XYZ file of C-alpha atoms in Angstrom:
572
model
C -0.447 16.186 27.307
C -2.865 15.490 24.467
C -6.354 17.072 24.395
C -7.796 13.595 24.866
C -5.974 13.070 28.167
C -7.324 16.341 29.589
C -10.926 15.168 29.476
C -10.659 11.454 30.190
C -12.026 10.597 33.621
C -12.510 7.388 35.593
C -16.241 7.106 34.806
C -16.576 8.863 31.449
C -14.021 8.390 28.765
C -13.532 10.584 25.774
C -14.837 10.304 22.218
C -13.078 11.619 19.127
C -15.357 11.988 16.104
C -12.881 11.568 13.295
C -13.207 12.221 9.575
C -11.542 9.412 7.621
C -11.785 11.205 4.282
C -13.204 9.877 1.018
C -11.198 6.634 0.817
C -7.499 7.274 0.236
C -5.678 6.526 3.547
C -3.090 9.150 2.594
C -5.709 11.875 3.128
C -5.925 11.276 6.889
C -4.766 14.317 8.855
C -1.853 14.242 11.298
C -4.310 14.828 14.157
C -6.368 11.846 12.978
C -3.317 9.583 13.007
C -2.441 10.798 16.524
C -5.966 10.109 17.815
C -5.995 6.627 16.263
C -2.631 5.776 17.832
C -4.028 6.597 21.297
C -7.441 4.953 20.954
C -8.606 2.157 23.252
C -11.702 1.471 21.138
C -12.224 2.105 17.421
C -15.829 2.341 16.184
C -16.484 2.532 12.435
C -18.134 0.916 9.449
C -16.365 -1.698 7.349
C -15.022 0.564 4.590
C -13.847 3.206 7.051
C -12.084 0.560 9.146
C -10.065 -0.402 6.075
C -8.756 3.178 5.929
C -7.978 3.819 9.609
C -7.165 0.431 11.133
C -3.463 0.448 10.209
C -2.895 3.573 12.322
C -4.508 2.128 15.456
C -2.266 0.673 18.120
C -1.888 -3.036 18.663
C -4.626 -4.456 20.873
C -7.220 -1.766 20.159
C -10.803 -3.045 20.466
C -12.535 -2.727 17.085
C -16.312 -2.408 16.672
C -17.743 -2.709 13.154
C -20.996 -0.722 13.132
C -22.094 -2.463 9.942
C -22.435 -5.718 11.889
C -22.356 -5.126 15.653
C -25.451 -3.723 17.351
C -24.345 -3.854 20.955
C -21.412 -4.939 23.051
C -20.149 -5.328 26.550
C -16.912 -3.748 27.669
C -15.624 -5.258 30.907
C -14.644 -2.979 33.746
C -10.918 -3.434 33.243
C -8.328 -4.452 30.663
C -7.714 -8.030 29.624
C -5.148 -9.328 32.142
C -3.362 -11.293 29.425
C -3.058 -8.578 26.757
C -3.810 -5.292 28.529
C -6.323 -4.424 25.808
C -9.896 -3.253 26.534
C -12.188 -6.245 26.769
C -14.980 -6.265 24.230
C -17.709 -8.825 23.717
C -20.340 -8.532 20.987
C -23.709 -9.333 22.521
C -25.828 -9.543 19.397
C -26.004 -8.467 15.771
C -28.397 -6.127 14.056
C -29.428 -5.502 10.483
C -28.601 -2.149 8.952
C -30.122 0.029 6.286
C -27.873 0.695 3.263
C -24.820 -0.081 5.357
C -25.645 2.621 7.944
C -26.501 1.556 11.507
C -29.459 3.082 13.294
C -28.466 6.296 15.090
C -29.626 4.941 18.431
C -27.519 1.791 18.041
C -24.379 3.678 16.970
C -24.709 6.274 19.733
C -25.228 3.486 22.243
C -22.098 1.712 21.023
C -20.007 4.867 21.295
C -21.144 5.735 24.823
C -20.853 2.153 26.045
C -17.298 2.084 24.688
C -16.454 5.351 26.490
C -17.382 4.005 29.922
C -14.550 3.367 32.366
C -12.306 6.138 31.052
C -11.691 4.625 27.626
C -10.530 6.705 24.682
C -12.904 6.085 21.799
C -12.422 7.035 18.171
C -15.649 7.146 16.180
C -14.455 7.277 12.564
C -16.807 8.247 9.743
C -16.332 8.613 6.004
C -15.517 12.103 4.756
C -15.960 14.848 7.361
C -17.967 14.456 10.624
C -19.508 17.891 10.182
C -21.249 16.727 7.004
C -22.440 13.440 8.497
C -25.943 13.725 9.938
C -25.559 10.489 11.885
C -22.322 11.737 13.513
C -24.123 14.933 14.547
C -26.837 12.881 16.252
C -24.189 10.835 18.062
C -22.449 14.006 19.238
C -25.744 15.258 20.663
C -26.230 11.940 22.452
C -22.737 12.233 23.983
C -23.431 15.816 25.070
C -26.719 14.769 26.707
C -24.968 11.951 28.554
C -22.092 14.163 29.703
C -19.482 12.280 27.675
C -16.682 14.657 26.565
C -15.889 14.634 22.863
C -13.879 16.417 20.214
C -14.086 16.574 16.419
C -11.201 15.945 14.023
C -12.227 17.196 10.566
C -11.552 15.122 7.469
C -11.509 15.727 3.727
C -15.135 15.798 2.582
C -15.944 13.270 -0.147
C -17.641 15.897 -2.327
C -14.455 17.985 -2.384
C -11.796 15.256 -2.299
C -13.325 13.092 -5.020
C -13.747 16.047 -7.372
C -10.086 16.961 -6.852
C -8.968 13.393 -7.618
C -11.191 13.355 -10.704
C -9.493 16.494 -12.022
C -12.645 18.638 -11.783
C -12.115 22.105 -10.216
C -15.251 23.273 -8.433
C -14.615 26.995 -8.931
C -12.956 29.095 -11.610
C -11.656 32.640 -11.773
C -15.211 33.978 -11.958
C -15.939 32.508 -8.522
C -19.335 31.005 -9.285
C -21.412 29.521 -6.464
C -20.915 25.891 -5.517
C -23.894 23.994 -4.075
C -23.659 20.604 -2.354
C -26.598 18.203 -2.438
C -27.046 14.754 -0.923
C -29.472 13.112 -3.343
C -30.290 10.459 -0.771
C -31.948 12.980 1.564
C -32.655 16.056 -0.647
C -36.141 17.557 -0.538
C -38.129 18.966 -3.480
C -37.350 22.464 -2.216
C -33.628 21.703 -2.287
C -33.792 20.524 -5.923
C -35.769 23.621 -6.882
C -33.175 25.937 -5.339
C -30.135 24.317 -6.968
C -32.000 23.975 -10.263
C -32.634 27.718 -10.341
C -28.939 28.463 -9.774
C -26.387 28.589 -12.591
C -23.497 27.617 -10.289
C -21.756 24.303 -9.934
C -23.685 21.558 -8.156
C -21.889 18.682 -6.424
C -24.277 15.787 -5.896
C -23.623 12.851 -3.558
C -25.668 9.900 -4.783
C -25.539 6.185 -5.495
C -25.285 4.460 -8.858
C -28.976 3.643 -8.591
C -30.000 7.262 -7.891
C -27.560 9.367 -9.940
C -29.802 9.174 -13.041
C -32.824 10.209 -11.001
C -30.818 13.105 -9.505
C -29.986 14.313 -13.023
C -33.698 14.164 -13.849
C -34.548 16.212 -10.757
C -32.119 18.947 -11.854
C -33.629 19.034 -15.364
C -37.126 19.220 -13.888
C -35.969 22.082 -11.674
C -34.737 24.125 -14.623
C -31.282 22.948 -15.643
C -30.835 22.290 -19.377
C -30.516 18.613 -20.414
C -27.256 19.416 -22.240
C -25.631 20.732 -19.045
C -22.313 18.840 -18.696
C -21.443 16.747 -15.681
C -18.894 14.205 -14.491
C -19.709 11.150 -12.406
C -17.011 9.476 -10.287
C -17.304 6.129 -8.525
C -14.898 4.784 -5.857
C -13.285 8.217 -5.686
C -9.705 8.622 -4.371
C -9.105 4.849 -4.502
C -7.375 2.800 -7.209
C -10.846 1.620 -8.274
C -11.814 5.194 -9.177
C -13.490 5.703 -12.533
C -14.963 8.887 -13.999
C -17.409 9.453 -16.864
C -18.222 12.731 -18.636
C -21.744 13.201 -19.992
C -24.722 15.582 -19.746
C -27.752 15.610 -17.481
C -29.772 14.129 -20.301
C -27.322 11.362 -21.267
C -25.724 10.242 -17.997
C -28.189 7.408 -17.337
C -27.546 5.927 -20.773
C -23.771 6.474 -20.449
C -23.610 4.485 -17.213
C -25.847 1.786 -18.671
C -23.603 1.386 -21.714
C -20.520 1.277 -19.475
C -22.163 -1.590 -17.534
C -21.213 -0.051 -14.190
C -22.207 -2.343 -11.361
C -23.044 -1.058 -7.866
C -20.877 -2.108 -4.952
C -22.385 -5.138 -3.185
C -21.937 -3.404 0.195
C -23.554 -0.142 -0.877
C -20.106 1.479 -0.895
C -19.070 5.089 -0.763
C -21.170 7.804 -2.431
C -20.982 8.443 -6.149
C -19.974 12.067 -6.738
C -21.467 13.980 -9.674
C -20.253 17.488 -10.528
C -22.762 19.452 -12.632
C -22.248 22.774 -14.391
C -21.095 24.600 -17.502
C -17.634 25.059 -16.004
C -17.155 21.301 -15.841
C -16.803 21.277 -19.627
C -14.300 24.122 -19.487
C -12.229 22.362 -16.868
C -10.330 20.347 -19.512
C -10.456 17.176 -17.473
C -8.252 15.358 -19.970
C -5.397 17.618 -18.796
C -6.332 17.799 -15.110
C -7.090 14.126 -14.494
C -3.836 13.558 -12.612
C -4.970 10.537 -10.569
C -6.582 8.225 -13.108
C -3.809 9.022 -15.612
C -1.037 7.587 -13.426
C 0.999 5.104 -15.501
C -0.098 1.984 -13.597
C -3.443 3.245 -12.310
C -5.457 0.367 -10.859
C -2.944 -2.282 -11.989
C -2.758 -5.246 -9.658
C 0.965 -6.036 -9.567
C 2.335 -9.276 -8.149
C 5.573 -8.810 -6.208
C 7.185 -12.181 -5.393
C 8.722 -11.024 -2.102
C 7.747 -10.819 1.539
C 6.102 -7.608 2.782
C 9.312 -6.712 4.655
C 11.513 -7.191 1.583
C 9.071 -5.438 -0.741
C 8.247 -2.408 1.446
C 10.022 0.311 -0.558
C 9.234 -1.366 -3.899
C 5.534 -1.575 -3.038
C 5.531 2.090 -1.991
C 7.065 2.985 -5.352
C 4.430 0.978 -7.218
C 1.664 2.713 -5.244
C 3.082 6.092 -6.310
C 2.436 4.978 -9.905
C -1.182 4.117 -9.031
C -0.662 0.348 -8.777
C -1.995 -2.064 -6.164
C 0.968 -4.255 -5.105
C 0.303 -7.788 -3.876
C 3.250 -9.421 -2.120
C 3.656 -13.194 -2.423
C 6.801 -14.689 -0.819
C 8.410 -17.328 -3.020
C 11.387 -18.033 -0.768
C 11.462 -18.955 2.905
C 14.553 -18.544 5.057
C 15.694 -21.264 7.438
C 18.773 -21.665 9.698
C 21.792 -23.536 8.301
C 21.790 -27.302 8.785
C 25.146 -27.106 10.594
C 25.253 -23.933 12.740
C 28.785 -24.521 14.060
C 30.449 -22.650 11.166
C 28.318 -19.566 11.831
C 28.984 -19.772 15.579
C 32.773 -19.881 15.028
C 32.604 -16.919 12.652
C 30.623 -14.759 15.105
C 33.095 -15.577 17.867
C 35.914 -14.674 15.479
C 34.181 -11.366 14.828
C 34.343 -10.551 18.527
C 37.946 -11.737 19.009
C 39.367 -9.688 16.146
C 39.746 -12.320 13.433
C 38.309 -10.083 10.687
C 39.104 -6.739 9.087
C 35.810 -6.650 7.142
C 32.330 -8.129 7.258
C 30.278 -7.970 4.051
C 26.474 -8.223 4.008
C 24.928 -9.168 0.654
C 21.269 -9.230 1.758
C 18.823 -8.150 4.440
C 18.508 -11.822 5.392
C 22.249 -11.963 6.126
C 21.890 -8.981 8.473
C 18.968 -10.698 10.176
C 20.907 -13.976 10.576
C 23.912 -12.265 12.192
C 21.684 -10.122 14.397
C 19.807 -13.189 15.666
C 23.103 -14.931 16.445
C 24.303 -11.818 18.289
C 21.141 -11.766 20.390
C 21.603 -15.463 21.141
C 25.039 -14.650 22.612
C 23.887 -11.465 24.359
C 25.814 -9.218 21.951
C 24.754 -5.989 20.264
C 26.057 -3.573 17.637
C 29.047 -2.641 19.823
C 30.655 -5.945 18.798
C 31.306 -4.364 15.368
C 33.726 -1.814 16.910
C 36.970 -1.727 14.927
C 35.549 -3.790 12.037
C 34.787 -2.334 8.617
C 31.260 -3.117 7.412
C 30.113 -3.375 3.795
C 26.539 -3.561 2.455
C 25.611 -4.627 -1.070
C 22.856 -2.025 -1.446
C 20.544 0.527 0.118
C 18.058 -1.951 1.610
C 20.828 -3.949 3.270
C 22.349 -0.708 4.541
C 18.992 0.305 6.058
C 18.776 -3.051 7.861
C 22.242 -2.467 9.309
C 21.383 1.065 10.426
C 18.263 -0.305 12.139
C 20.636 -2.673 13.968
C 22.754 0.303 15.042
C 25.558 -0.182 12.519
C 26.490 2.405 9.886
C 28.140 0.654 6.918
C 31.553 1.899 5.787
C 31.055 0.783 2.202
C 27.950 0.789 -0.025
C 28.431 0.515 -3.815
C 28.376 3.883 -5.526
C 27.157 2.283 -8.754
C 25.414 -1.025 -9.368
C 23.974 -2.539 -6.198
C 25.289 -6.058 -6.657
C 28.328 -8.212 -5.890
C 30.011 -6.764 -8.988
C 29.217 -3.221 -7.854
C 30.598 -3.962 -4.393
C 33.849 -5.251 -5.897
C 34.178 -2.097 -7.995
C 34.531 -0.033 -4.794
C 36.254 -2.610 -2.556
C 39.863 -1.622 -1.691
C 42.653 -4.126 -2.368
C 44.397 -5.632 0.620
C 47.313 -3.489 1.781
C 49.592 -5.095 4.403
C 50.734 -1.639 5.544
C 47.260 -0.255 6.304
C 45.310 -3.459 6.897
C 46.463 -5.287 10.042
C 44.172 -8.243 9.241
C 43.613 -9.763 5.798
C 40.382 -11.675 6.397
C 36.753 -10.963 5.397
C 33.692 -12.530 7.028
C 31.024 -13.166 4.387
C 27.704 -14.440 5.861
C 25.496 -15.541 2.968
C 22.806 -17.874 1.676
C 23.593 -21.482 0.875
C 22.922 -20.866 -2.842
C 24.980 -17.670 -3.230
C 27.172 -17.289 -6.314
C 30.977 -17.222 -6.145
C 31.404 -13.832 -7.821
C 32.128 -11.892 -4.636
C 34.405 -14.527 -3.107
C 36.520 -14.803 -6.273
C 36.736 -11.014 -6.590
C 37.865 -10.512 -2.987
C 40.526 -13.189 -3.311
C 41.782 -11.489 -6.468
C 42.070 -8.257 -4.448
C 44.311 -10.068 -1.975
C 41.823 -10.867 0.796
C 41.233 -14.155 2.600
C 37.500 -14.939 2.773
C 35.485 -16.955 5.285
C 32.431 -17.744 3.147
C 29.900 -18.831 5.777
C 26.374 -20.188 5.259
C 24.311 -17.908 7.514
C 20.908 -19.119 6.288
C 19.267 -21.479 3.807
C 16.719 -20.465 1.215
C 13.912 -22.903 0.510
C 10.792 -22.669 -1.600
C 7.965 -20.946 0.287
C 4.596 -22.503 0.930
C 1.963 -21.984 -1.810
C -0.133 -18.803 -1.514
C -3.886 -19.040 -0.820
C -6.049 -20.698 -3.480
C -7.589 -17.340 -4.409
C -4.140 -15.923 -5.229
C -3.125 -19.014 -7.217
C -6.287 -18.766 -9.305
C -5.669 -15.054 -9.931
C -2.120 -15.804 -11.111
C -3.160 -18.556 -13.508
C -6.445 -16.939 -14.561
C -5.167 -13.476 -15.492
C -6.272 -11.660 -12.348
C -2.939 -9.820 -12.119
C -1.948 -7.079 -14.533
C 1.800 -7.531 -14.089
C 4.386 -9.526 -12.177
C 7.866 -8.311 -11.223
C 10.559 -10.989 -11.291
C 13.644 -9.858 -9.363
C 15.738 -13.016 -9.869
C 15.711 -16.357 -11.672
C 14.797 -18.096 -8.420
C 11.617 -15.972 -8.083
C 10.549 -17.199 -11.526
C 11.191 -20.863 -10.735
C 9.669 -20.695 -7.274
C 6.547 -18.733 -8.253
C 5.766 -21.153 -11.079
C 6.482 -24.033 -8.700
C 4.207 -22.915 -5.868
C 1.450 -21.078 -7.765
C 1.597 -21.944 -11.457
C 2.497 -19.989 -14.579
C 1.130 -16.437 -14.913
C -1.604 -16.020 -17.547
C -0.772 -14.845 -21.051
C -2.360 -11.399 -20.521
C -0.158 -10.662 -17.485
C 2.727 -8.281 -18.226
C 6.039 -9.961 -17.328
C 8.776 -7.631 -16.058
C 12.288 -8.946 -15.333
C 15.227 -7.358 -13.552
C 17.841 -8.474 -16.083
C 18.796 -10.791 -18.984
C 19.441 -13.858 -16.814
C 16.018 -13.551 -15.147
C 14.376 -12.920 -18.534
C 16.015 -16.062 -19.942
C 14.657 -18.130 -17.052
C 11.184 -16.652 -17.578
C 11.293 -17.553 -21.270
C 12.462 -21.076 -20.426
C 9.274 -21.403 -18.373
C 7.144 -20.380 -21.344
C 6.645 -16.732 -20.349
C 6.801 -13.856 -22.818
C 8.905 -11.045 -21.334
C 7.446 -7.570 -21.890
C 9.666 -5.345 -19.767
C 13.287 -5.521 -18.684
C 15.035 -3.103 -16.335
C 17.857 -1.009 -17.858
C 20.045 -2.004 -14.891
C 19.741 -4.663 -12.164
C 17.777 -2.648 -9.582
C 14.280 -3.344 -8.274
C 13.493 0.359 -8.382
C 14.666 0.637 -11.998
C 12.476 -2.378 -12.730
C 9.441 -0.598 -11.276
C 10.321 2.528 -13.305
C 10.539 0.428 -16.473
C 7.109 -1.069 -15.782
C 5.685 2.434 -15.220
C 7.177 3.577 -18.554
C 5.571 0.560 -20.219
C 2.202 1.455 -18.690
C 2.550 5.086 -19.752
C 3.293 4.154 -23.380
C 0.446 1.637 -23.364
C -1.966 4.314 -22.146
C -0.738 6.855 -24.722
C -1.162 4.319 -27.536
C -4.752 3.586 -26.492
C -5.655 7.275 -26.359
C -4.012 7.959 -29.721
C -5.989 5.104 -31.273
C -9.216 6.365 -29.715
C -9.552 3.210 -27.634
C -10.570 3.085 -23.956
C -7.700 2.817 -21.499
C -7.857 -0.648 -19.951
C -5.659 -2.708 -17.687
C -3.897 -5.806 -19.081
C -6.195 -8.067 -17.033
C -9.163 -6.506 -18.871
C -7.683 -7.328 -22.255
C -8.898 -10.089 -24.551
C -7.046 -13.348 -23.716
C -4.474 -14.396 -26.269
C -3.673 -10.878 -27.470
C -0.084 -10.574 -28.670
C 2.421 -8.525 -26.708
C 5.724 -7.019 -27.642
C 8.826 -7.302 -25.554
C 9.963 -3.895 -24.340
C 13.471 -3.171 -23.077
C 14.020 0.199 -21.481
């Protein structure tokens, strides 16, 4: 039984005050994820909701404290959905994106009525949030049980992501100051210290905070770093001194977030200079840091590829270019599935995740499950297709050991042997536009092939206007083309990518199609694999960054580059 369940009663629910960390969703603790999965009501500000919402269960009632002043939770769940019923009664203005303590505490306690499990998520750590402390006191006064799940404090997490250690071997003091609430006495105390000072501020107040430290006794040439949007792919860090930071930010033309945003973190002290940030800046030096990469696939198809791109610091944006529809004449597929059950086939070969999905849907239509594959050998063209089969309950007997393609599958496919193979027929459920490579190869190996159209591929609907404009206007830093059809379909539904966008292609045939559409190919995968393609793009980004640093130029993303700049094709 979870700690939450122990305290939840019929009249008073339970509140979990949860630290959402400084911005990176990967910094949520395991306990935080558990609490979010069990929550009936989630209360948080807009930016915090973006971090925690994906871990909340389906149907959770969400209250945005940046906009909602009060609400009404009905006495029972919605009879249609089973979710807690929530109605916003009215809206209220906020100050700097922070709701009044009374309003937020009222929201939390109202949400907890009727035995509901409430998660009150705040940025950073609840113990360093004065408003959260006031809300905890309000819960205690009202007899509402609560617990606290710590989070990574922004002052600590952002410094770590900026590559700025807060202490060295000498173990100097570290002081934390919130410039938005600091008193004159506080500035005097930290100014008299020679330790490291971590200041939470805003872009508008960071210059004034530097002035306060100088007035309190710190030397104007004391080094500091200033980080905005810390731990996110928008993170940016500047190195300066207390006397020059205001001018540095002005010259960099840094604009404040329109919503107020997360705090700007400044780390002040002599040891900041000795920290060798150019060597310790592990986050901002990722090869594709902050790159917005267009992936012309559905979210389901692009899941592992998008995860790989994120590991390189990129922000993947999936745009499906192909839609899947049933075959126009389903009778052929129906006969093949019946033949599968009656023992017509020795093998079934899946060449895509969509083929697995098509067969699975037909099985469900007939009331069949994975047991129908008993006695049949199953082949998968690659790892993603194999994962789809395993999710269906089928472990493939054959996955290419080399290239994950029809050619790679044929390399490992055994020839037909009448002594060991009682049946000589292969069921091949595929798309209507599939090539003949696999069929011809299997026939050459002595097999009979039932090449069946399991699904049709058609051009997807155009993406939203905002995405189309970003594609044509240079809003994307790179696009990954995984086949010739993705090139043709993306150009058809959204237009041609802008000249500054880096074009990466999975192989020569795809590159040729891209060039035929007037695109200049920058990157080509060393072998036909989406993961090798992502690696090649990361290598391109790494070399591009190294060249900028060697030339003494600022490191920029392709979308920040001057339009019309020439690019070289890179094959890795």
